[in-house]
Amino acid sequence: MDRFEWCDGNLYTGEQLVEQQTGVALYDGQEKTAFEIGILTLTTHRLMWRDHRNRSCVLCVPLSLVVYLEEQPSGFAKSAKIVVHLSPAPSQKAAGPVSSSNQSFVRLSFREAGEKEASIPPRHRPGIVGIERSLDQRNKQMNKNISHAFEDLSKLMEKAKEMVTLSKTIATKIKEKQGDITEDETVKFKAYLLSMGIPNPVTRETHGTGDKYYTELARQLASMLAKPIEESGGMMTLTDVYCRVNRARGMELLSPEDLMHACELMEMLGLPVKLRVFDSGVMVLQSQSQNEDEIVNNTTALVTEQTSLTAEELSQLVGLSVVLARERLLLTEKLGGVCRDESIEGLRFYPNLFHSSEV
């Protein structure tokens, strides 16, 4: 016991808790001591014992003095013990509970079990070399996973090209059989196949990087989107346009910047669709044939017929997205066709009776 010294029980800088067990008694060799019931704490630096009742009574011994351990299993009316063999106390040791002792070991009596956890060897902590080796192995595994991922992606791209080629072949064969085509599921299948992709998409490789590229891209986009935009009520948000175009182009994806620049040229080139930016900032492709006055009149008529409408309700009536339905209502409001009512239930539009009534 003369190796133990008094301490405050606080951990040193860099010291970490490893294991803790209650109900532990200290023996000086084979002899009992007054330290009968306490909390044994194993850290990375020391072995500490704190009295269960008097919390300020704390003993500790540096792990550097521990030579080896022995386990003594429990028996009849005997608790399990761990024998801690210690090297001689240093000459400059701090004060402790015992100034001198003939015993070179102490026994830890575990009266509430836990001796197995306390005697488990500490885990090996790798040094700088070990950490570098671990990082190197992790990087190798990551590179291996990336290689496998790109192999799978390459296979997927090859399979996609095969499917596009197959769809074009089938579509061509169906198109050639003009006499046998009727308005049944075969016609629907033909439409699906013909809309699966753009046969020869405009790319920088085929048309360069200057104005010619954007001009040809604008023409191709207008040709592709004219019918879908008409079927969508004369407008399509630029987000929907981007998704539809890139789905049709297959492997030749289009960047948002290129799409935007091509759409800006459509009106100047006199194409059937043009770019329109609403006051709210929402950008759409709009059919050139769409009449703004007609939109306002139709929207006003629908609001009058239904007494009042929200953007969600109008979108269901005319088959538009909620965003475009809201823009229609805002445009109609701007031109005096409807007026708004804002409440906790949201934004609702009513017929503008002030505009329609005679003064």
PDB file of N, CA and C in Angstrom, residues 28-73:
ATOM      1  N   ASP A  28      -3.863  -4.767   1.683  1.00  0.00           N
ATOM      2  CA  ASP A  28      -2.407  -4.573   1.660  1.00  0.00           C
ATOM      3  C   ASP A  28      -1.775  -5.948   1.762  1.00  0.00           C
ATOM      4  N   GLY A  29      -1.464  -6.537   0.605  1.00  0.00           N
ATOM      5  CA  GLY A  29      -1.019  -7.925   0.587  1.00  0.00           C
ATOM      6  C   GLY A  29      -2.184  -8.815   0.959  1.00  0.00           C
ATOM      7  N   GLN A  30      -2.034  -9.590   2.049  1.00  0.00           N
ATOM      8  CA  GLN A  30      -3.107 -10.448   2.519  1.00  0.00           C
ATOM      9  C   GLN A  30      -3.953  -9.778   3.597  1.00  0.00           C
ATOM     10  N   GLU A  31      -3.548  -8.608   4.065  1.00  0.00           N
ATOM     11  CA  GLU A  31      -4.203  -7.952   5.185  1.00  0.00           C
ATOM     12  C   GLU A  31      -5.295  -6.996   4.707  1.00  0.00           C
ATOM     13  N   LYS A  32      -6.415  -7.020   5.458  1.00  0.00           N
ATOM     14  CA  LYS A  32      -7.477  -6.067   5.188  1.00  0.00           C
ATOM     15  C   LYS A  32      -7.045  -4.668   5.586  1.00  0.00           C
ATOM     16  N   THR A  33      -7.656  -3.673   4.963  1.00  0.00           N
ATOM     17  CA  THR A  33      -7.393  -2.273   5.300  1.00  0.00           C
ATOM     18  C   THR A  33      -8.711  -1.580   5.624  1.00  0.00           C
ATOM     19  N   ALA A  34      -8.606  -0.320   5.965  1.00  0.00           N
ATOM     20  CA  ALA A  34      -9.822   0.454   6.254  1.00  0.00           C
ATOM     21  C   ALA A  34     -10.566   0.861   4.989  1.00  0.00           C
ATOM     22  N   PHE A  35      -9.947   0.621   3.835  1.00  0.00           N
ATOM     23  CA  PHE A  35     -10.558   1.012   2.561  1.00  0.00           C
ATOM     24  C   PHE A  35     -11.391  -0.159   2.044  1.00  0.00           C
ATOM     25  N   GLU A  36     -12.611  -0.299   2.578  1.00  0.00           N
ATOM     26  CA  GLU A  36     -13.404  -1.504   2.335  1.00  0.00           C
ATOM     27  C   GLU A  36     -14.392  -1.366   1.177  1.00  0.00           C
ATOM     28  N   ILE A  37     -15.118  -0.278   1.126  1.00  0.00           N
ATOM     29  CA  ILE A  37     -16.133  -0.119   0.078  1.00  0.00           C
ATOM     30  C   ILE A  37     -15.832   1.164  -0.693  1.00  0.00           C
ATOM     31  N   GLY A  38     -15.516   1.011  -1.983  1.00  0.00           N
ATOM     32  CA  GLY A  38     -15.196   2.186  -2.778  1.00  0.00           C
ATOM     33  C   GLY A  38     -15.381   1.948  -4.266  1.00  0.00           C
ATOM     34  N   ILE A  39     -15.079   2.979  -5.023  1.00  0.00           N
ATOM     35  CA  ILE A  39     -15.210   2.934  -6.484  1.00  0.00           C
ATOM     36  C   ILE A  39     -13.814   2.858  -7.086  1.00  0.00           C
ATOM     37  N   LEU A  40     -13.561   1.784  -7.830  1.00  0.00           N
ATOM     38  CA  LEU A  40     -12.267   1.609  -8.489  1.00  0.00           C
ATOM     39  C   LEU A  40     -12.355   2.179  -9.901  1.00  0.00           C
ATOM     40  N   THR A  41     -11.413   3.033 -10.249  1.00  0.00           N
ATOM     41  CA  THR A  41     -11.397   3.668 -11.572  1.00  0.00           C
ATOM     42  C   THR A  41     -10.065   3.387 -12.248  1.00  0.00           C
ATOM     43  N   LEU A  42     -10.150   2.835 -13.455  1.00  0.00           N
ATOM     44  CA  LEU A  42      -8.952   2.586 -14.261  1.00  0.00           C
ATOM     45  C   LEU A  42      -8.909   3.618 -15.375  1.00  0.00           C
ATOM     46  N   THR A  43      -7.811   4.365 -15.460  1.00  0.00           N
ATOM     47  CA  THR A  43      -7.628   5.349 -16.524  1.00  0.00           C
ATOM     48  C   THR A  43      -6.436   4.944 -17.384  1.00  0.00           C
ATOM     49  N   THR A  44      -6.117   5.767 -18.334  1.00  0.00           N
ATOM     50  CA  THR A  44      -4.960   5.487 -19.190  1.00  0.00           C
ATOM     51  C   THR A  44      -3.644   5.746 -18.472  1.00  0.00           C
ATOM     52  N   HIS A  45      -3.700   6.403 -17.278  1.00  0.00           N
ATOM     53  CA  HIS A  45      -2.483   6.746 -16.552  1.00  0.00           C
ATOM     54  C   HIS A  45      -2.398   6.123 -15.164  1.00  0.00           C
ATOM     55  N   ARG A  46      -3.544   5.955 -14.506  1.00  0.00           N
ATOM     56  CA  ARG A  46      -3.518   5.569 -13.096  1.00  0.00           C
ATOM     57  C   ARG A  46      -4.614   4.569 -12.761  1.00  0.00           C
ATOM     58  N   LEU A  47      -4.478   3.992 -11.559  1.00  0.00           N
ATOM     59  CA  LEU A  47      -5.512   3.191 -10.929  1.00  0.00           C
ATOM     60  C   LEU A  47      -5.952   3.972  -9.694  1.00  0.00           C
ATOM     61  N   MET A  48      -7.239   4.377  -9.641  1.00  0.00           N
ATOM     62  CA  MET A  48      -7.724   5.214  -8.545  1.00  0.00           C
ATOM     63  C   MET A  48      -8.799   4.481  -7.761  1.00  0.00           C
ATOM     64  N   TRP A  49      -8.847   4.786  -6.445  1.00  0.00           N
ATOM     65  CA  TRP A  49      -9.890   4.234  -5.568  1.00  0.00           C
ATOM     66  C   TRP A  49     -10.478   5.384  -4.769  1.00  0.00           C
ATOM     67  N   ARG A  50     -11.828   5.514  -4.807  1.00  0.00           N
ATOM     68  CA  ARG A  50     -12.525   6.587  -4.089  1.00  0.00           C
ATOM     69  C   ARG A  50     -13.474   5.965  -3.071  1.00  0.00           C
ATOM     70  N   ASP A  51     -13.433   6.439  -1.838  1.00  0.00           N
ATOM     71  CA  ASP A  51     -14.296   5.916  -0.782  1.00  0.00           C
ATOM     72  C   ASP A  51     -15.760   6.179  -1.116  1.00  0.00           C
ATOM     73  N   HIS A  52     -16.604   5.161  -0.867  1.00  0.00           N
ATOM     74  CA  HIS A  52     -18.012   5.249  -1.231  1.00  0.00           C
ATOM     75  C   HIS A  52     -18.743   6.314  -0.418  1.00  0.00           C
ATOM     76  N   ARG A  53     -18.366   6.479   0.857  1.00  0.00           N
ATOM     77  CA  ARG A  53     -19.043   7.443   1.726  1.00  0.00           C
ATOM     78  C   ARG A  53     -18.309   8.785   1.734  1.00  0.00           C
ATOM     79  N   ASN A  54     -17.033   8.763   1.991  1.00  0.00           N
ATOM     80  CA  ASN A  54     -16.231   9.984   2.030  1.00  0.00           C
ATOM     81  C   ASN A  54     -15.636  10.228   0.645  1.00  0.00           C
ATOM     82  N   ARG A  55     -16.321  11.034  -0.172  1.00  0.00           N
ATOM     83  CA  ARG A  55     -15.928  11.192  -1.567  1.00  0.00           C
ATOM     84  C   ARG A  55     -14.601  11.920  -1.724  1.00  0.00           C
ATOM     85  N   SER A  56     -14.164  12.609  -0.683  1.00  0.00           N
ATOM     86  CA  SER A  56     -12.878  13.308  -0.776  1.00  0.00           C
ATOM     87  C   SER A  56     -11.693  12.393  -0.497  1.00  0.00           C
ATOM     88  N   CYS A  57     -11.975  11.177  -0.060  1.00  0.00           N
ATOM     89  CA  CYS A  57     -10.906  10.197   0.202  1.00  0.00           C
ATOM     90  C   CYS A  57     -10.604   9.444  -1.086  1.00  0.00           C
ATOM     91  N   VAL A  58      -9.523   9.842  -1.771  1.00  0.00           N
ATOM     92  CA  VAL A  58      -9.173   9.258  -3.066  1.00  0.00           C
ATOM     93  C   VAL A  58      -7.709   8.838  -3.040  1.00  0.00           C
ATOM     94  N   LEU A  59      -7.451   7.567  -3.447  1.00  0.00           N
ATOM     95  CA  LEU A  59      -6.094   7.044  -3.559  1.00  0.00           C
ATOM     96  C   LEU A  59      -5.808   6.746  -5.015  1.00  0.00           C
ATOM     97  N   CYS A  60      -4.526   6.796  -5.368  1.00  0.00           N
ATOM     98  CA  CYS A  60      -4.160   6.447  -6.738  1.00  0.00           C
ATOM     99  C   CYS A  60      -2.752   5.879  -6.767  1.00  0.00           C
ATOM    100  N   VAL A  61      -2.495   5.085  -7.795  1.00  0.00           N
ATOM    101  CA  VAL A  61      -1.167   4.545  -8.025  1.00  0.00           C
ATOM    102  C   VAL A  61      -0.903   4.619  -9.526  1.00  0.00           C
ATOM    103  N   PRO A  62       0.248   5.112  -9.960  1.00  0.00           N
ATOM    104  CA  PRO A  62       0.547   5.191 -11.400  1.00  0.00           C
ATOM    105  C   PRO A  62       0.635   3.799 -12.019  1.00  0.00           C
ATOM    106  N   LEU A  63       0.147   3.665 -13.235  1.00  0.00           N
ATOM    107  CA  LEU A  63       0.226   2.379 -13.930  1.00  0.00           C
ATOM    108  C   LEU A  63       1.665   2.002 -14.251  1.00  0.00           C
ATOM    109  N   SER A  64       2.563   2.973 -14.217  1.00  0.00           N
ATOM    110  CA  SER A  64       3.976   2.671 -14.481  1.00  0.00           C
ATOM    111  C   SER A  64       4.581   1.785 -13.396  1.00  0.00           C
ATOM    112  N   LEU A  65       3.935   1.729 -12.212  1.00  0.00           N
ATOM    113  CA  LEU A  65       4.444   0.888 -11.126  1.00  0.00           C
ATOM    114  C   LEU A  65       3.878  -0.532 -11.174  1.00  0.00           C
ATOM    115  N   VAL A  66       2.876  -0.767 -12.018  1.00  0.00           N
ATOM    116  CA  VAL A  66       2.256  -2.093 -12.102  1.00  0.00           C
ATOM    117  C   VAL A  66       3.160  -3.024 -12.904  1.00  0.00           C
ATOM    118  N   VAL A  67       3.503  -4.176 -12.282  1.00  0.00           N
ATOM    119  CA  VAL A  67       4.370  -5.161 -12.936  1.00  0.00           C
ATOM    120  C   VAL A  67       3.524  -6.166 -13.698  1.00  0.00           C
ATOM    121  N   TYR A  68       2.591  -6.824 -13.010  1.00  0.00           N
ATOM    122  CA  TYR A  68       1.680  -7.753 -13.677  1.00  0.00           C
ATOM    123  C   TYR A  68       0.484  -7.995 -12.766  1.00  0.00           C
ATOM    124  N   LEU A  69      -0.532  -8.667 -13.314  1.00  0.00           N
ATOM    125  CA  LEU A  69      -1.779  -8.931 -12.593  1.00  0.00           C
ATOM    126  C   LEU A  69      -2.011 -10.423 -12.471  1.00  0.00           C
ATOM    127  N   GLU A  70      -2.737 -10.804 -11.413  1.00  0.00           N
ATOM    128  CA  GLU A  70      -3.183 -12.179 -11.225  1.00  0.00           C
ATOM    129  C   GLU A  70      -4.665 -12.156 -10.886  1.00  0.00           C
ATOM    130  N   GLU A  71      -5.383 -13.142 -11.370  1.00  0.00           N
ATOM    131  CA  GLU A  71      -6.801 -13.258 -11.048  1.00  0.00           C
ATOM    132  C   GLU A  71      -6.998 -14.367 -10.033  1.00  0.00           C
ATOM    133  N   GLN A  72      -7.827 -14.105  -9.023  1.00  0.00           N
ATOM    134  CA  GLN A  72      -8.218 -15.105  -8.037  1.00  0.00           C
ATOM    135  C   GLN A  72      -9.730 -15.237  -8.105  1.00  0.00           C
ATOM    136  N   PRO A  73     -10.230 -16.370  -8.628  1.00  0.00           N
ATOM    137  CA  PRO A  73     -11.681 -16.523  -8.787  1.00  0.00           C
ATOM    138  C   PRO A  73     -12.390 -16.559  -7.442  1.00  0.00           C
TER     139      PRO A  73
END
